[in-house]
GROMACS .gro file of N, CA and C in nm:
model
  297
    1UNK      N    1   0.950   2.732   3.987
    1UNK     CA    2   0.817   2.699   3.937
    1UNK      C    3   0.823   2.584   3.835
    2UNK      N    4   0.927   2.585   3.755
    2UNK     CA    5   0.944   2.476   3.659
    2UNK      C    6   0.961   2.342   3.730
    3UNK      N    7   1.026   2.345   3.847
    3UNK     CA    8   1.043   2.222   3.924
    3UNK      C    9   0.909   2.168   3.970
    4UNK      N   10   0.819   2.256   4.013
    4UNK     CA   11   0.686   2.214   4.054
    4UNK      C   12   0.608   2.158   3.935
    5UNK      N   13   0.623   2.222   3.820
    5UNK     CA   14   0.559   2.173   3.698
    5UNK      C   15   0.613   2.036   3.661
    6UNK      N   16   0.743   2.020   3.673
    6UNK     CA   17   0.805   1.892   3.640
    6UNK      C   18   0.755   1.781   3.732
    7UNK      N   19   0.731   1.814   3.857
    7UNK     CA   20   0.676   1.714   3.949
    7UNK      C   21   0.539   1.668   3.899
    8UNK      N   22   0.460   1.763   3.850
    8UNK     CA   23   0.331   1.728   3.791
    8UNK      C   24   0.347   1.638   3.670
    9UNK      N   25   0.448   1.666   3.588
    9UNK     CA   26   0.475   1.580   3.471
    9UNK      C   27   0.513   1.440   3.513
   10UNK      N   28   0.598   1.429   3.615
   10UNK     CA   29   0.639   1.296   3.662
   10UNK      C   30   0.520   1.217   3.713
   11UNK      N   31   0.431   1.285   3.784
   11UNK     CA   32   0.309   1.219   3.832
   11UNK      C   33   0.223   1.174   3.713
   12UNK      N   34   0.218   1.257   3.610
   12UNK     CA   35   0.144   1.221   3.488
   12UNK      C   36   0.203   1.093   3.428
   13UNK      N   37   0.333   1.091   3.412
   13UNK     CA   38   0.398   0.973   3.352
   13UNK      C   39   0.386   0.849   3.440
   14UNK      N   40   0.368   0.869   3.570
   14UNK     CA   41   0.347   0.758   3.661
   14UNK      C   42   0.199   0.715   3.663
   15UNK      N   43   0.119   0.780   3.580
   15UNK     CA   44  -0.026   0.753   3.570
   15UNK      C   45  -0.099   0.783   3.701
   16UNK      N   46  -0.049   0.877   3.772
   16UNK     CA   47  -0.112   0.923   3.896
   16UNK      C   48  -0.179   1.057   3.864
   17UNK      N   49  -0.282   1.047   3.782
   17UNK     CA   50  -0.343   1.166   3.721
   17UNK      C   51  -0.406   1.261   3.821
   18UNK      N   52  -0.473   1.211   3.922
   18UNK     CA   53  -0.533   1.300   4.022
   18UNK      C   54  -0.425   1.381   4.094
   19UNK      N   55  -0.316   1.316   4.128
   19UNK     CA   56  -0.206   1.387   4.194
   19UNK      C   57  -0.140   1.486   4.100
   20UNK      N   58  -0.127   1.447   3.973
   20UNK     CA   59  -0.070   1.539   3.873
   20UNK      C   60  -0.157   1.662   3.861
   21UNK      N   61  -0.287   1.643   3.856
   21UNK     CA   62  -0.380   1.755   3.845
   21UNK      C   63  -0.365   1.849   3.965
   22UNK      N   64  -0.361   1.793   4.084
   22UNK     CA   65  -0.343   1.875   4.204
   22UNK      C   66  -0.213   1.954   4.197
   23UNK      N   67  -0.105   1.888   4.159
   23UNK     CA   68   0.026   1.953   4.153
   23UNK      C   69   0.026   2.065   4.049
   24UNK      N   70  -0.027   2.038   3.933
   24UNK     CA   71  -0.026   2.137   3.826
   24UNK      C   72  -0.116   2.257   3.859
   25UNK      N   73  -0.224   2.232   3.929
   25UNK     CA   74  -0.309   2.343   3.973
   25UNK      C   75  -0.236   2.430   4.075
   26UNK      N   76  -0.152   2.370   4.158
   26UNK     CA   77  -0.071   2.448   4.252
   26UNK      C   78   0.023   2.542   4.177
   27UNK      N   79   0.080   2.491   4.068
   27UNK     CA   80   0.168   2.574   3.986
   27UNK      C   81   0.090   2.694   3.934
   28UNK      N   82  -0.032   2.670   3.887
   28UNK     CA   83  -0.112   2.778   3.829
   28UNK      C   84  -0.164   2.875   3.935
   29UNK      N   85  -0.169   2.833   4.059
   29UNK     CA   86  -0.204   2.927   4.166
   29UNK      C   87  -0.094   3.032   4.182
   30UNK      N   88   0.030   2.992   4.156
   30UNK     CA   89   0.143   3.084   4.166
   30UNK      C   90   0.155   3.168   4.039
   31UNK      N   91   0.140   3.105   3.924
   31UNK     CA   92   0.151   3.175   3.796
   31UNK      C   93   0.046   3.120   3.700
   32UNK      N   94  -0.064   3.190   3.689
   32UNK     CA   95  -0.175   3.143   3.605
   32UNK      C   96  -0.143   3.142   3.456
   33UNK      N   97  -0.032   3.203   3.418
   33UNK     CA   98   0.007   3.209   3.277
   33UNK      C   99   0.114   3.107   3.239
   34UNK      N  100   0.141   3.012   3.325
   34UNK     CA  101   0.243   2.910   3.298
   34UNK      C  102   0.181   2.808   3.202
   35UNK      N  103   0.192   2.837   3.072
   35UNK     CA  104   0.116   2.762   2.971
   35UNK      C  105   0.154   2.614   2.963
   36UNK      N  106   0.280   2.580   2.989
   36UNK     CA  107   0.313   2.437   2.981
   36UNK      C  108   0.245   2.359   3.093
   37UNK      N  109   0.224   2.423   3.208
   37UNK     CA  110   0.150   2.357   3.317
   37UNK      C  111   0.006   2.334   3.273
   38UNK      N  112  -0.051   2.430   3.203
   38UNK     CA  113  -0.188   2.415   3.154
   38UNK      C  114  -0.195   2.300   3.055
   39UNK      N  115  -0.096   2.290   2.968
   39UNK     CA  116  -0.092   2.180   2.871
   39UNK      C  117  -0.088   2.044   2.939
   40UNK      N  118  -0.003   2.030   3.040
   40UNK     CA  119   0.004   1.902   3.113
   40UNK      C  120  -0.123   1.875   3.191
   41UNK      N  121  -0.187   1.983   3.234
   41UNK     CA  122  -0.311   1.968   3.309
   41UNK      C  123  -0.422   1.910   3.221
   42UNK      N  124  -0.438   1.964   3.099
   42UNK     CA  125  -0.544   1.908   3.015
   42UNK      C  126  -0.512   1.766   2.972
   43UNK      N  127  -0.386   1.733   2.955
   43UNK     CA  128  -0.350   1.595   2.922
   43UNK      C  129  -0.381   1.500   3.039
   44UNK      N  130  -0.359   1.548   3.160
   44UNK     CA  131  -0.390   1.466   3.279
   44UNK      C  132  -0.539   1.438   3.288
   45UNK      N  133  -0.618   1.541   3.265
   45UNK     CA  134  -0.763   1.520   3.266
   45UNK      C  135  -0.805   1.423   3.156
   46UNK      N  136  -0.745   1.437   3.039
   46UNK     CA  137  -0.779   1.349   2.927
   46UNK      C  138  -0.748   1.204   2.962
   47UNK      N  139  -0.630   1.179   3.015
   47UNK     CA  140  -0.591   1.042   3.047
   47UNK      C  141  -0.676   0.984   3.160
   48UNK      N  142  -0.725   1.069   3.244
   48UNK     CA  143  -0.812   1.026   3.353
   48UNK      C  144  -0.952   0.992   3.300
   49UNK      N  145  -0.982   1.037   3.178
   49UNK     CA  146  -1.114   1.013   3.119
   49UNK      C  147  -1.214   1.123   3.147
   50UNK      N  148  -1.169   1.232   3.204
   50UNK     CA  149  -1.254   1.347   3.232
   50UNK      C  150  -1.242   1.444   3.115
   51UNK      N  151  -1.321   1.417   3.011
   51UNK     CA  152  -1.308   1.495   2.888
   51UNK      C  153  -1.360   1.637   2.902
   52UNK      N  154  -1.459   1.658   2.987
   52UNK     CA  155  -1.507   1.795   3.012
   52UNK      C  156  -1.397   1.877   3.078
   53UNK      N  157  -1.329   1.818   3.176
   53UNK     CA  158  -1.217   1.887   3.240
   53UNK      C  159  -1.103   1.909   3.143
   54UNK      N  160  -1.076   1.810   3.062
   54UNK     CA  161  -0.969   1.823   2.962
   54UNK      C  162  -1.001   1.937   2.866
   55UNK      N  163  -1.125   1.942   2.819
   55UNK     CA  164  -1.162   2.048   2.726
   55UNK      C  165  -1.150   2.185   2.790
   56UNK      N  166  -1.196   2.197   2.914
   56UNK     CA  167  -1.190   2.326   2.984
   56UNK      C  168  -1.047   2.381   2.987
   57UNK      N  169  -0.952   2.295   3.023
   57UNK     CA  170  -0.812   2.340   3.030
   57UNK      C  171  -0.750   2.352   2.892
   58UNK      N  172  -0.792   2.267   2.798
   58UNK     CA  173  -0.742   2.274   2.660
   58UNK      C  174  -0.778   2.409   2.599
   59UNK      N  175  -0.903   2.449   2.611
   59UNK     CA  176  -0.946   2.574   2.550
   59UNK      C  177  -0.879   2.692   2.621
   60UNK      N  178  -0.854   2.679   2.751
   60UNK     CA  179  -0.780   2.780   2.824
   60UNK      C  180  -0.639   2.795   2.764
   61UNK      N  181  -0.576   2.682   2.738
   61UNK     CA  182  -0.443   2.679   2.677
   61UNK      C  183  -0.447   2.740   2.536
   62UNK      N  184  -0.545   2.703   2.457
   62UNK     CA  185  -0.555   2.754   2.320
   62UNK      C  186  -0.578   2.904   2.318
   63UNK      N  187  -0.657   2.955   2.409
   63UNK     CA  188  -0.682   3.100   2.414
   63UNK      C  189  -0.552   3.176   2.437
   64UNK      N  190  -0.460   3.114   2.509
   64UNK     CA  191  -0.331   3.178   2.538
   64UNK      C  192  -0.231   3.161   2.424
   65UNK      N  193  -0.235   3.046   2.358
   65UNK     CA  194  -0.132   3.015   2.259
   65UNK      C  195  -0.178   3.033   2.115
   66UNK      N  196  -0.306   3.015   2.089
   66UNK     CA  197  -0.358   3.026   1.952
   66UNK      C  198  -0.505   3.071   1.955
   67UNK      N  199  -0.527   3.199   1.992
   67UNK     CA  200  -0.664   3.246   2.013
   67UNK      C  201  -0.755   3.232   1.891
   68UNK      N  202  -0.699   3.235   1.772
   68UNK     CA  203  -0.782   3.221   1.651
   68UNK      C  204  -0.857   3.088   1.649
   69UNK      N  205  -0.791   2.983   1.692
   69UNK     CA  206  -0.852   2.850   1.688
   69UNK      C  207  -0.943   2.820   1.806
   70UNK      N  208  -0.931   2.895   1.915
   70UNK     CA  209  -1.007   2.865   2.036
   70UNK      C  210  -1.158   2.865   2.010
   71UNK      N  211  -1.206   2.962   1.935
   71UNK     CA  212  -1.350   2.969   1.905
   71UNK      C  213  -1.394   2.851   1.819
   72UNK      N  214  -1.313   2.816   1.722
   72UNK     CA  215  -1.346   2.701   1.636
   72UNK      C  216  -1.352   2.573   1.718
   73UNK      N  217  -1.260   2.557   1.812
   73UNK     CA  218  -1.263   2.438   1.897
   73UNK      C  219  -1.389   2.433   1.982
   74UNK      N  220  -1.436   2.549   2.026
   74UNK     CA  221  -1.558   2.552   2.107
   74UNK      C  222  -1.676   2.498   2.025
   75UNK      N  223  -1.687   2.543   1.901
   75UNK     CA  224  -1.796   2.496   1.815
   75UNK      C  225  -1.786   2.345   1.789
   76UNK      N  226  -1.666   2.298   1.766
   76UNK     CA  227  -1.645   2.154   1.743
   76UNK      C  228  -1.685   2.076   1.867
   77UNK      N  229  -1.642   2.123   1.984
   77UNK     CA  230  -1.672   2.053   2.109
   77UNK      C  231  -1.823   2.046   2.131
   78UNK      N  232  -1.892   2.156   2.107
   78UNK     CA  233  -2.037   2.160   2.129
   78UNK      C  234  -2.113   2.067   2.036
   79UNK      N  235  -2.062   2.050   1.914
   79UNK     CA  236  -2.135   1.967   1.818
   79UNK      C  237  -2.088   1.822   1.812
   80UNK      N  238  -1.958   1.798   1.838
   80UNK     CA  239  -1.905   1.663   1.816
   80UNK      C  240  -1.825   1.607   1.933
   81UNK      N  241  -1.798   1.685   2.036
   81UNK     CA  242  -1.731   1.633   2.154
   81UNK      C  243  -1.579   1.641   2.153
   82UNK      N  244  -1.523   1.590   2.261
   82UNK     CA  245  -1.379   1.599   2.286
   82UNK      C  246  -1.295   1.531   2.180
   83UNK      N  247  -1.332   1.413   2.138
   83UNK     CA  248  -1.250   1.340   2.041
   83UNK      C  249  -1.239   1.417   1.909
   84UNK      N  250  -1.346   1.484   1.871
   84UNK     CA  251  -1.343   1.565   1.748
   84UNK      C  252  -1.248   1.685   1.765
   85UNK      N  253  -1.245   1.742   1.884
   85UNK     CA  254  -1.152   1.852   1.911
   85UNK      C  255  -1.008   1.802   1.897
   86UNK      N  256  -0.979   1.687   1.954
   86UNK     CA  257  -0.842   1.633   1.946
   86UNK      C  258  -0.804   1.601   1.801
   87UNK      N  259  -0.900   1.547   1.724
   87UNK     CA  260  -0.870   1.519   1.582
   87UNK      C  261  -0.839   1.649   1.507
   88UNK      N  262  -0.917   1.754   1.534
   88UNK     CA  263  -0.894   1.882   1.467
   88UNK      C  264  -0.759   1.940   1.507
   89UNK      N  265  -0.724   1.930   1.634
   89UNK     CA  266  -0.594   1.981   1.681
   89UNK      C  267  -0.480   1.907   1.611
   90UNK      N  268  -0.492   1.776   1.598
   90UNK     CA  269  -0.391   1.697   1.528
   90UNK      C  270  -0.382   1.739   1.381
   91UNK      N  271  -0.495   1.761   1.319
   91UNK     CA  272  -0.497   1.805   1.180
   91UNK      C  273  -0.425   1.939   1.165
   92UNK      N  274  -0.449   2.032   1.255
   92UNK     CA  275  -0.384   2.163   1.251
   92UNK      C  276  -0.234   2.148   1.271
   93UNK      N  277  -0.193   2.065   1.365
   93UNK     CA  278  -0.050   2.043   1.389
   93UNK      C  279   0.018   1.984   1.267
   94UNK      N  280  -0.048   1.891   1.201
   94UNK     CA  281   0.010   1.831   1.080
   94UNK      C  282   0.023   1.933   0.969
   95UNK      N  283  -0.076   2.020   0.953
   95UNK     CA  284  -0.070   2.124   0.851
   95UNK      C  285   0.046   2.220   0.881
   96UNK      N  286   0.065   2.253   1.007
   96UNK     CA  287   0.173   2.344   1.046
   96UNK      C  288   0.310   2.282   1.023
   97UNK      N  289   0.321   2.152   1.031
   97UNK     CA  290   0.448   2.084   1.006
   97UNK      C  291   0.492   2.101   0.861
   98UNK      N  292   0.395   2.111   0.771
   98UNK     CA  293   0.426   2.116   0.629
   98UNK      C  294   0.439   2.258   0.575
   99UNK      N  295   0.435   2.355   0.663
   99UNK     CA  296   0.448   2.495   0.618
   99UNK      C  297   0.593   2.534   0.611
   0.00000   0.00000   0.00000
């Protein structure tokens, strides 16, 4: 399964985002809890410019990895959009680095 995920990553790095999305969704058909595949999936949507798709998979990822923040991200997305969600995520990551 990791090999299939890695193929999705390679497609992402090749900027073949639609193909990466298809590949990563195949991984999730086999194991819906493969969180790193979900992470690469939301990044693929983001790079493609599909921010609604990116947010959908991002919040799915957050619910699995950091459920406390998932609700806060939903409120941010509804009021300020995808870029505000990404800024907040970066802010949280920076705070966690200094702990």
